[in-house]
Protein backbone atom coordinates (compact mmCIF):
# COMPACT_ATOMS: atom_id res chain seq x y z
CA UNK A 1 0.00 0.00 0.00
CA UNK A 2 1.29 3.45 -0.89
CA UNK A 3 1.98 6.01 1.80
CA UNK A 4 0.32 9.35 1.23
CA UNK A 5 1.22 12.85 2.34
CA UNK A 6 -1.22 15.77 1.99
CA UNK A 7 0.34 18.73 0.24
CA UNK A 8 -0.84 22.08 -1.02
CA UNK A 9 -1.18 22.53 -4.76
CA UNK A 10 1.67 25.02 -5.02
CA UNK A 11 4.11 22.60 -3.37
CA UNK A 12 3.63 19.97 -6.08
CA UNK A 13 6.72 20.24 -8.33
CA UNK A 14 5.22 17.92 -10.97
CA UNK A 15 2.55 20.45 -11.84
CA UNK A 16 5.28 23.02 -12.54
CA UNK A 17 7.13 20.95 -15.15
CA UNK A 18 6.71 22.43 -18.62
CA UNK A 19 8.91 20.16 -20.73
CA UNK A 20 9.41 16.38 -20.82
CA UNK A 21 12.58 14.79 -19.50
CA UNK A 22 15.27 13.48 -21.80
CA UNK A 23 16.01 9.79 -22.16
CA UNK A 24 14.28 6.75 -23.63
CA UNK A 25 10.55 6.75 -23.00
CA UNK A 26 9.65 4.79 -19.87
CA UNK A 27 6.59 4.55 -17.67
CA UNK A 28 7.99 4.43 -14.13
CA UNK A 29 6.14 3.16 -11.06
CA UNK A 30 2.41 2.67 -10.80
CA UNK A 31 -0.51 4.34 -12.50
CA UNK A 32 -1.28 6.20 -9.24
CA UNK A 33 2.28 6.60 -7.93
CA UNK A 34 4.71 7.08 -10.79
CA UNK A 35 6.21 9.35 -13.39
CA UNK A 36 7.12 9.42 -17.07
CA UNK A 37 10.51 9.67 -18.74
CA UNK A 38 10.70 10.80 -22.36
CA UNK A 39 7.07 11.86 -22.67
CA UNK A 40 5.65 12.98 -26.01
CA UNK A 41 2.85 15.47 -26.61
CA UNK A 42 -0.27 14.77 -28.65
CA UNK A 43 -0.92 17.69 -31.04
CA UNK A 44 -3.98 19.74 -30.16
CA UNK A 45 -5.69 18.82 -33.45
CA UNK A 46 -5.42 15.77 -35.66
CA UNK A 47 -7.41 13.43 -37.86
CA UNK A 48 -10.57 12.58 -35.97
CA UNK A 49 -9.78 14.22 -32.63
CA UNK A 50 -9.31 17.45 -30.68
CA UNK A 51 -7.50 17.99 -27.36
CA UNK A 52 -9.53 19.51 -24.54
CA UNK A 53 -8.36 22.00 -21.91
CA UNK A 54 -5.04 22.69 -23.70
CA UNK A 55 -4.24 25.45 -21.17
CA UNK A 56 -3.76 22.74 -18.53
CA UNK A 57 -1.02 21.05 -20.61
CA UNK A 58 -2.13 17.55 -19.68
CA UNK A 59 -1.66 16.25 -23.21
CA UNK A 60 1.52 14.21 -22.70
CA UNK A 61 1.94 10.47 -22.63
CA UNK A 62 4.20 7.53 -23.30
CA UNK A 63 4.69 7.15 -27.08
CA UNK A 64 2.51 4.02 -27.01
CA UNK A 65 -0.33 6.10 -25.59
CA UNK A 66 0.10 8.84 -28.16
CA UNK A 67 -0.10 6.23 -30.91
CA UNK A 68 -3.17 4.71 -29.30
CA UNK A 69 -4.92 8.09 -29.28
CA UNK A 70 -4.09 8.70 -32.94
CA UNK A 71 -5.14 5.18 -33.95
CA UNK A 72 -8.45 5.35 -32.08
CA UNK A 73 -9.25 8.71 -33.65
CA UNK A 74 -8.56 7.43 -37.17
CA UNK A 75 -10.66 4.32 -36.57
CA UNK A 76 -13.49 6.44 -35.23
CA UNK A 77 -13.34 8.67 -38.31
CA UNK A 78 -13.52 5.60 -40.57
CA UNK A 79 -16.65 4.52 -38.69
CA UNK A 80 -18.23 7.86 -39.50
CA UNK A 81 -17.99 9.36 -36.03
CA UNK A 82 -17.43 13.09 -35.43
CA UNK A 83 -14.16 14.22 -33.86
CA UNK A 84 -13.52 12.59 -30.50
CA UNK A 85 -12.62 14.86 -27.60
CA UNK A 86 -9.47 13.84 -25.74
CA UNK A 87 -9.37 14.87 -22.09
CA UNK A 88 -6.64 14.53 -19.49
CA UNK A 89 -3.61 12.43 -20.31
CA UNK A 90 -0.47 13.14 -18.23
CA UNK A 91 1.77 16.11 -17.50
CA UNK A 92 5.16 16.72 -19.08
CA UNK A 93 7.02 14.44 -16.68
CA UNK A 94 4.01 12.56 -15.42
CA UNK A 95 3.62 12.51 -11.66
CA UNK A 96 0.63 13.41 -9.49
CA UNK A 97 -1.91 16.08 -10.40
CA UNK A 98 -2.93 18.69 -7.86
CA UNK A 99 -6.56 17.61 -8.13
CA UNK A 100 -8.96 15.61 -10.24
CA UNK A 101 -7.03 12.36 -10.66
CA UNK A 102 -4.96 10.03 -8.54
CA UNK A 103 -3.85 8.09 -11.59
CA UNK A 104 -2.65 9.46 -14.97
CA UNK A 105 0.87 9.58 -13.50
CA UNK A 106 2.93 7.29 -15.75
CA UNK A 107 1.69 8.31 -19.19
CA UNK A 108 -0.56 5.28 -19.72
CA UNK A 109 -3.98 6.78 -18.85
CA UNK A 110 -6.21 8.97 -21.02
CA UNK A 111 -9.77 10.24 -20.64
CA UNK A 112 -12.00 10.32 -23.70
CA UNK A 113 -15.23 12.28 -23.52
CA UNK A 114 -18.50 10.73 -24.61
CA UNK A 115 -19.31 14.08 -26.18
CA UNK A 116 -18.17 14.62 -29.78
CA UNK A 117 -17.19 17.73 -31.74
CA UNK A 118 -19.08 18.32 -34.98
CA UNK A 119 -16.79 21.20 -35.98
CA UNK A 120 -13.27 22.38 -35.28
CA UNK A 121 -13.44 24.08 -31.90
CA UNK A 122 -11.46 27.19 -31.04
CA UNK A 123 -8.94 27.15 -28.22
CA UNK A 124 -11.41 29.06 -26.05
CA UNK A 125 -14.17 26.57 -26.81
CA UNK A 126 -11.93 23.62 -26.00
CA UNK A 127 -10.88 25.21 -22.73
CA UNK A 128 -14.46 25.87 -21.64
CA UNK A 129 -16.65 23.18 -23.21
CA UNK A 130 -18.86 21.28 -20.77
CA UNK A 131 -19.18 17.48 -20.65
CA UNK A 132 -22.31 15.61 -21.68
CA UNK A 133 -23.78 13.35 -19.02
CA UNK A 134 -24.60 9.77 -20.04
CA UNK A 135 -26.29 8.57 -16.83
CA UNK A 136 -29.67 9.29 -15.25
CA UNK A 137 -28.68 9.02 -11.60
CA UNK A 138 -32.30 9.04 -10.41
CA UNK A 139 -32.82 5.75 -12.24
CA UNK A 140 -29.22 4.48 -12.20
CA UNK A 141 -29.49 3.87 -15.94
CA UNK A 142 -27.96 5.39 -19.05
CA UNK A 143 -29.91 8.30 -20.47
CA UNK A 144 -30.86 9.18 -24.03
CA UNK A 145 -27.43 10.73 -24.69
CA UNK A 146 -25.84 7.27 -24.66
CA UNK A 147 -26.48 6.30 -28.27
CA UNK A 148 -24.95 4.28 -31.08
CA UNK A 149 -22.07 6.75 -31.44
CA UNK A 150 -20.93 6.31 -27.84
CA UNK A 151 -21.37 2.54 -28.09
CA UNK A 152 -19.27 2.39 -31.26
CA UNK A 153 -16.45 4.49 -29.79
CA UNK A 154 -16.33 2.53 -26.54
CA UNK A 155 -16.21 -0.79 -28.41
CA UNK A 156 -13.40 0.45 -30.67
CA UNK A 157 -11.45 1.63 -27.63
CA UNK A 158 -11.81 -1.66 -25.75
CA UNK A 159 -10.98 -3.99 -28.64
CA UNK A 160 -7.40 -2.70 -28.93
CA UNK A 161 -4.92 -5.23 -27.44
CA UNK A 162 -2.86 -2.40 -25.91
CA UNK A 163 -5.71 -1.66 -23.49
CA UNK A 164 -5.45 -3.07 -19.98
CA UNK A 165 -8.84 -1.77 -18.80
CA UNK A 166 -11.36 1.02 -19.31
CA UNK A 167 -13.26 2.63 -16.43
CA UNK A 168 -16.93 3.43 -17.04
CA UNK A 169 -19.87 4.25 -14.80
CA UNK A 170 -21.76 1.06 -13.78
CA UNK A 171 -24.92 1.79 -15.84
CA UNK A 172 -22.73 2.28 -18.91
CA UNK A 173 -21.16 -1.13 -18.33
CA UNK A 174 -24.67 -2.56 -17.97
CA UNK A 175 -25.78 -0.98 -21.26
CA UNK A 176 -22.76 -2.41 -23.08
CA UNK A 177 -23.43 -5.86 -21.62
CA UNK A 178 -27.02 -5.71 -22.84
CA UNK A 179 -25.92 -4.55 -26.29
CA UNK A 180 -23.29 -7.27 -26.87
CA UNK A 181 -24.29 -10.16 -24.60
CA UNK A 182 -25.07 -12.48 -27.53
CA UNK A 183 -22.04 -11.57 -29.65
CA UNK A 184 -18.30 -12.17 -29.59
CA UNK A 185 -17.63 -9.95 -26.61
CA UNK A 186 -14.38 -11.01 -24.94
CA UNK A 187 -13.40 -7.33 -24.84
CA UNK A 188 -16.31 -6.54 -22.52
CA UNK A 189 -14.24 -7.74 -19.57
CA UNK A 190 -11.97 -4.72 -20.05
CA UNK A 191 -14.85 -2.38 -19.20
CA UNK A 192 -14.54 -1.93 -15.45
CA UNK A 193 -17.40 -0.34 -13.49
CA UNK A 194 -16.31 2.64 -11.38
CA UNK A 195 -18.19 5.61 -10.03
CA UNK A 196 -17.64 8.89 -11.81
CA UNK A 197 -16.80 8.19 -15.46
CA UNK A 198 -20.34 9.05 -16.54
CA UNK A 199 -19.42 11.77 -19.06
CA UNK A 200 -16.11 10.23 -20.14
CA UNK A 201 -14.34 6.89 -20.17
CA UNK A 202 -10.84 6.33 -18.85
CA UNK A 203 -8.49 4.16 -20.91
CA UNK A 204 -5.51 2.49 -19.23
CA UNK A 205 -2.83 0.72 -21.26
CA UNK A 206 -0.62 -2.21 -20.31
CA UNK A 207 2.95 -1.53 -19.20
CA UNK A 208 4.97 -1.06 -22.42
CA UNK A 209 7.90 -3.21 -23.44
CA UNK A 210 11.08 -1.51 -22.25
CA UNK A 211 9.53 0.08 -19.16
CA UNK A 212 11.27 -2.19 -16.67
CA UNK A 213 10.11 -0.20 -13.63
CA UNK A 214 6.47 0.05 -14.67
CA UNK A 215 4.17 -1.55 -12.10
CA UNK A 216 1.34 -3.49 -13.77
CA UNK A 217 -2.16 -3.45 -12.37
CA UNK A 218 -3.56 -6.55 -10.72
CA UNK A 219 -5.40 -8.51 -13.45
CA UNK A 220 -9.15 -8.12 -13.72
CA UNK A 221 -11.37 -11.11 -12.88
CA UNK A 222 -11.90 -13.60 -15.70
CA UNK A 223 -14.99 -13.29 -17.85
CA UNK A 224 -16.98 -10.39 -19.25
CA UNK A 225 -17.94 -8.93 -15.86
CA UNK A 226 -21.61 -8.76 -16.81
CA UNK A 227 -22.92 -10.95 -14.00
CA UNK A 228 -22.65 -10.78 -10.22
CA UNK A 229 -19.71 -8.38 -10.27
CA UNK A 230 -21.64 -5.76 -12.23
CA UNK A 231 -24.77 -6.31 -10.16
CA UNK A 232 -22.81 -5.60 -6.99
CA UNK A 233 -22.04 -2.14 -8.36
CA UNK A 234 -25.58 -1.50 -9.54
CA UNK A 235 -26.92 -2.39 -6.09
CA UNK A 236 -24.89 0.40 -4.52
CA UNK A 237 -26.40 3.90 -4.31
CA UNK A 238 -25.69 5.84 -7.50
CA UNK A 239 -22.84 8.30 -7.07
CA UNK A 240 -22.98 11.57 -9.00
CA UNK A 241 -19.64 12.87 -10.29
CA UNK A 242 -18.24 15.31 -7.72
CA UNK A 243 -16.08 18.39 -8.01
CA UNK A 244 -12.31 17.79 -8.00
CA UNK A 245 -10.68 17.82 -4.58
CA UNK A 246 -7.00 18.21 -3.66
CA UNK A 247 -5.06 14.98 -4.05
CA UNK A 248 -2.74 13.43 -1.50
CA UNK A 249 0.86 13.16 -2.65
CA UNK A 250 2.06 9.56 -3.11
CA UNK A 251 5.56 8.38 -2.27
CA UNK A 252 7.08 7.95 -5.72
CA UNK A 253 9.86 5.63 -6.91
CA UNK A 254 13.39 6.98 -6.49
CA UNK A 255 13.78 7.22 -10.26
CA UNK A 256 11.04 9.85 -10.28
CA UNK A 257 13.13 12.08 -8.04
CA UNK A 258 15.82 11.97 -10.71
CA UNK A 259 13.45 13.45 -13.28
CA UNK A 260 13.14 16.54 -11.13
CA UNK A 261 16.85 16.71 -10.34
CA UNK A 262 19.29 18.90 -12.25
CA UNK A 263 21.61 15.90 -12.34
CA UNK A 264 19.19 14.00 -14.58
CA UNK A 265 20.30 13.81 -18.19
Coordinates of C-alpha atoms in Angstrom, one line a residue:
X1 CA 0.0 0.0 0.0
X2 CA 1.3 3.4 -0.9
X3 CA 2.0 6.0 1.8
X4 CA 0.3 9.4 1.2
X5 CA 1.2 12.8 2.3
X6 CA -1.2 15.8 2.0
X7 CA 0.3 18.7 0.2
X8 CA -0.8 22.1 -1.0
X9 CA -1.2 22.5 -4.8
X10 CA 1.7 25.0 -5.0
X11 CA 4.1 22.6 -3.4
X12 CA 3.6 20.0 -6.1
X13 CA 6.7 20.2 -8.3
X14 CA 5.2 17.9 -11.0
X15 CA 2.5 20.5 -11.8
X16 CA 5.3 23.0 -12.5
X17 CA 7.1 20.9 -15.2
X18 CA 6.7 22.4 -18.6
X19 CA 8.9 20.2 -20.7
X20 CA 9.4 16.4 -20.8
X21 CA 12.6 14.8 -19.5
X22 CA 15.3 13.5 -21.8
X23 CA 16.0 9.8 -22.2
X24 CA 14.3 6.8 -23.6
X25 CA 10.5 6.8 -23.0
X26 CA 9.7 4.8 -19.9
X27 CA 6.6 4.5 -17.7
X28 CA 8.0 4.4 -14.1
X29 CA 6.1 3.2 -11.1
X30 CA 2.4 2.7 -10.8
X31 CA -0.5 4.3 -12.5
X32 CA -1.3 6.2 -9.2
X33 CA 2.3 6.6 -7.9
X34 CA 4.7 7.1 -10.8
X35 CA 6.2 9.4 -13.4
X36 CA 7.1 9.4 -17.1
X37 CA 10.5 9.7 -18.7
X38 CA 10.7 10.8 -22.4
X39 CA 7.1 11.9 -22.7
X40 CA 5.7 13.0 -26.0
X41 CA 2.8 15.5 -26.6
X42 CA -0.3 14.8 -28.7
X43 CA -0.9 17.7 -31.0
X44 CA -4.0 19.7 -30.2
X45 CA -5.7 18.8 -33.4
X46 CA -5.4 15.8 -35.7
X47 CA -7.4 13.4 -37.9
X48 CA -10.6 12.6 -36.0
X49 CA -9.8 14.2 -32.6
X50 CA -9.3 17.5 -30.7
X51 CA -7.5 18.0 -27.4
X52 CA -9.5 19.5 -24.5
X53 CA -8.4 22.0 -21.9
X54 CA -5.0 22.7 -23.7
X55 CA -4.2 25.4 -21.2
X56 CA -3.8 22.7 -18.5
X57 CA -1.0 21.0 -20.6
X58 CA -2.1 17.6 -19.7
X59 CA -1.7 16.3 -23.2
X60 CA 1.5 14.2 -22.7
X61 CA 1.9 10.5 -22.6
X62 CA 4.2 7.5 -23.3
X63 CA 4.7 7.1 -27.1
X64 CA 2.5 4.0 -27.0
X65 CA -0.3 6.1 -25.6
X66 CA 0.1 8.8 -28.2
X67 CA -0.1 6.2 -30.9
X68 CA -3.2 4.7 -29.3
X69 CA -4.9 8.1 -29.3
X70 CA -4.1 8.7 -32.9
X71 CA -5.1 5.2 -34.0
X72 CA -8.4 5.4 -32.1
X73 CA -9.3 8.7 -33.7
X74 CA -8.6 7.4 -37.2
X75 CA -10.7 4.3 -36.6
X76 CA -13.5 6.4 -35.2
X77 CA -13.3 8.7 -38.3
X78 CA -13.5 5.6 -40.6
X79 CA -16.7 4.5 -38.7
X80 CA -18.2 7.9 -39.5
X81 CA -18.0 9.4 -36.0
X82 CA -17.4 13.1 -35.4
X83 CA -14.2 14.2 -33.9
X84 CA -13.5 12.6 -30.5
X85 CA -12.6 14.9 -27.6
X86 CA -9.5 13.8 -25.7
X87 CA -9.4 14.9 -22.1
X88 CA -6.6 14.5 -19.5
X89 CA -3.6 12.4 -20.3
X90 CA -0.5 13.1 -18.2
X91 CA 1.8 16.1 -17.5
X92 CA 5.2 16.7 -19.1
X93 CA 7.0 14.4 -16.7
X94 CA 4.0 12.6 -15.4
X95 CA 3.6 12.5 -11.7
X96 CA 0.6 13.4 -9.5
X97 CA -1.9 16.1 -10.4
X98 CA -2.9 18.7 -7.9
X99 CA -6.6 17.6 -8.1
X100 CA -9.0 15.6 -10.2
X101 CA -7.0 12.4 -10.7
X102 CA -5.0 10.0 -8.5
X103 CA -3.8 8.1 -11.6
X104 CA -2.6 9.5 -15.0
X105 CA 0.9 9.6 -13.5
X106 CA 2.9 7.3 -15.8
X107 CA 1.7 8.3 -19.2
X108 CA -0.6 5.3 -19.7
X109 CA -4.0 6.8 -18.8
X110 CA -6.2 9.0 -21.0
X111 CA -9.8 10.2 -20.6
X112 CA -12.0 10.3 -23.7
X113 CA -15.2 12.3 -23.5
X114 CA -18.5 10.7 -24.6
X115 CA -19.3 14.1 -26.2
X116 CA -18.2 14.6 -29.8
X117 CA -17.2 17.7 -31.7
X118 CA -19.1 18.3 -35.0
X119 CA -16.8 21.2 -36.0
X120 CA -13.3 22.4 -35.3
X121 CA -13.4 24.1 -31.9
X122 CA -11.5 27.2 -31.0
X123 CA -8.9 27.2 -28.2
X124 CA -11.4 29.1 -26.0
X125 CA -14.2 26.6 -26.8
X126 CA -11.9 23.6 -26.0
X127 CA -10.9 25.2 -22.7
X128 CA -14.5 25.9 -21.6
X129 CA -16.7 23.2 -23.2
X130 CA -18.9 21.3 -20.8
X131 CA -19.2 17.5 -20.7
X132 CA -22.3 15.6 -21.7
X133 CA -23.8 13.3 -19.0
X134 CA -24.6 9.8 -20.0
X135 CA -26.3 8.6 -16.8
X136 CA -29.7 9.3 -15.2
X137 CA -28.7 9.0 -11.6
X138 CA -32.3 9.0 -10.4
X139 CA -32.8 5.7 -12.2
X140 CA -29.2 4.5 -12.2
X141 CA -29.5 3.9 -15.9
X142 CA -28.0 5.4 -19.0
X143 CA -29.9 8.3 -20.5
X144 CA -30.9 9.2 -24.0
X145 CA -27.4 10.7 -24.7
X146 CA -25.8 7.3 -24.7
X147 CA -26.5 6.3 -28.3
X148 CA -24.9 4.3 -31.1
X149 CA -22.1 6.7 -31.4
X150 CA -20.9 6.3 -27.8
X151 CA -21.4 2.5 -28.1
X152 CA -19.3 2.4 -31.3
X153 CA -16.5 4.5 -29.8
X154 CA -16.3 2.5 -26.5
X155 CA -16.2 -0.8 -28.4
X156 CA -13.4 0.5 -30.7
X157 CA -11.5 1.6 -27.6
X158 CA -11.8 -1.7 -25.8
X159 CA -11.0 -4.0 -28.6
X160 CA -7.4 -2.7 -28.9
X161 CA -4.9 -5.2 -27.4
X162 CA -2.9 -2.4 -25.9
X163 CA -5.7 -1.7 -23.5
X164 CA -5.5 -3.1 -20.0
X165 CA -8.8 -1.8 -18.8
X166 CA -11.4 1.0 -19.3
X167 CA -13.3 2.6 -16.4
X168 CA -16.9 3.4 -17.0
X169 CA -19.9 4.3 -14.8
X170 CA -21.8 1.1 -13.8
X171 CA -24.9 1.8 -15.8
X172 CA -22.7 2.3 -18.9
X173 CA -21.2 -1.1 -18.3
X174 CA -24.7 -2.6 -18.0
X175 CA -25.8 -1.0 -21.3
X176 CA -22.8 -2.4 -23.1
X177 CA -23.4 -5.9 -21.6
X178 CA -27.0 -5.7 -22.8
X179 CA -25.9 -4.6 -26.3
X180 CA -23.3 -7.3 -26.9
X181 CA -24.3 -10.2 -24.6
X182 CA -25.1 -12.5 -27.5
X183 CA -22.0 -11.6 -29.7
X184 CA -18.3 -12.2 -29.6
X185 CA -17.6 -10.0 -26.6
X186 CA -14.4 -11.0 -24.9
X187 CA -13.4 -7.3 -24.8
X188 CA -16.3 -6.5 -22.5
X189 CA -14.2 -7.7 -19.6
X190 CA -12.0 -4.7 -20.1
X191 CA -14.9 -2.4 -19.2
X192 CA -14.5 -1.9 -15.5
X193 CA -17.4 -0.3 -13.5
X194 CA -16.3 2.6 -11.4
X195 CA -18.2 5.6 -10.0
X196 CA -17.6 8.9 -11.8
X197 CA -16.8 8.2 -15.5
X198 CA -20.3 9.1 -16.5
X199 CA -19.4 11.8 -19.1
X200 CA -16.1 10.2 -20.1
X201 CA -14.3 6.9 -20.2
X202 CA -10.8 6.3 -18.8
X203 CA -8.5 4.2 -20.9
X204 CA -5.5 2.5 -19.2
X205 CA -2.8 0.7 -21.3
X206 CA -0.6 -2.2 -20.3
X207 CA 2.9 -1.5 -19.2
X208 CA 5.0 -1.1 -22.4
X209 CA 7.9 -3.2 -23.4
X210 CA 11.1 -1.5 -22.3
X211 CA 9.5 0.1 -19.2
X212 CA 11.3 -2.2 -16.7
X213 CA 10.1 -0.2 -13.6
X214 CA 6.5 0.0 -14.7
X215 CA 4.2 -1.5 -12.1
X216 CA 1.3 -3.5 -13.8
X217 CA -2.2 -3.5 -12.4
X218 CA -3.6 -6.5 -10.7
X219 CA -5.4 -8.5 -13.4
X220 CA -9.2 -8.1 -13.7
X221 CA -11.4 -11.1 -12.9
X222 CA -11.9 -13.6 -15.7
X223 CA -15.0 -13.3 -17.9
X224 CA -17.0 -10.4 -19.2
X225 CA -17.9 -8.9 -15.9
X226 CA -21.6 -8.8 -16.8
X227 CA -22.9 -11.0 -14.0
X228 CA -22.7 -10.8 -10.2
X229 CA -19.7 -8.4 -10.3
X230 CA -21.6 -5.8 -12.2
X231 CA -24.8 -6.3 -10.2
X232 CA -22.8 -5.6 -7.0
X233 CA -22.0 -2.1 -8.4
X234 CA -25.6 -1.5 -9.5
X235 CA -26.9 -2.4 -6.1
X236 CA -24.9 0.4 -4.5
X237 CA -26.4 3.9 -4.3
X238 CA -25.7 5.8 -7.5
X239 CA -22.8 8.3 -7.1
X240 CA -23.0 11.6 -9.0
X241 CA -19.6 12.9 -10.3
X242 CA -18.2 15.3 -7.7
X243 CA -16.1 18.4 -8.0
X244 CA -12.3 17.8 -8.0
X245 CA -10.7 17.8 -4.6
X246 CA -7.0 18.2 -3.7
X247 CA -5.1 15.0 -4.0
X248 CA -2.7 13.4 -1.5
X249 CA 0.9 13.2 -2.7
X250 CA 2.1 9.6 -3.1
X251 CA 5.6 8.4 -2.3
X252 CA 7.1 7.9 -5.7
X253 CA 9.9 5.6 -6.9
X254 CA 13.4 7.0 -6.5
X255 CA 13.8 7.2 -10.3
X256 CA 11.0 9.9 -10.3
X257 CA 13.1 12.1 -8.0
X258 CA 15.8 12.0 -10.7
X259 CA 13.4 13.4 -13.3
X260 CA 13.1 16.5 -11.1
X261 CA 16.9 16.7 -10.3
X262 CA 19.3 18.9 -12.2
X263 CA 21.6 15.9 -12.3
X264 CA 19.2 14.0 -14.6
X265 CA 20.3 13.8 -18.2

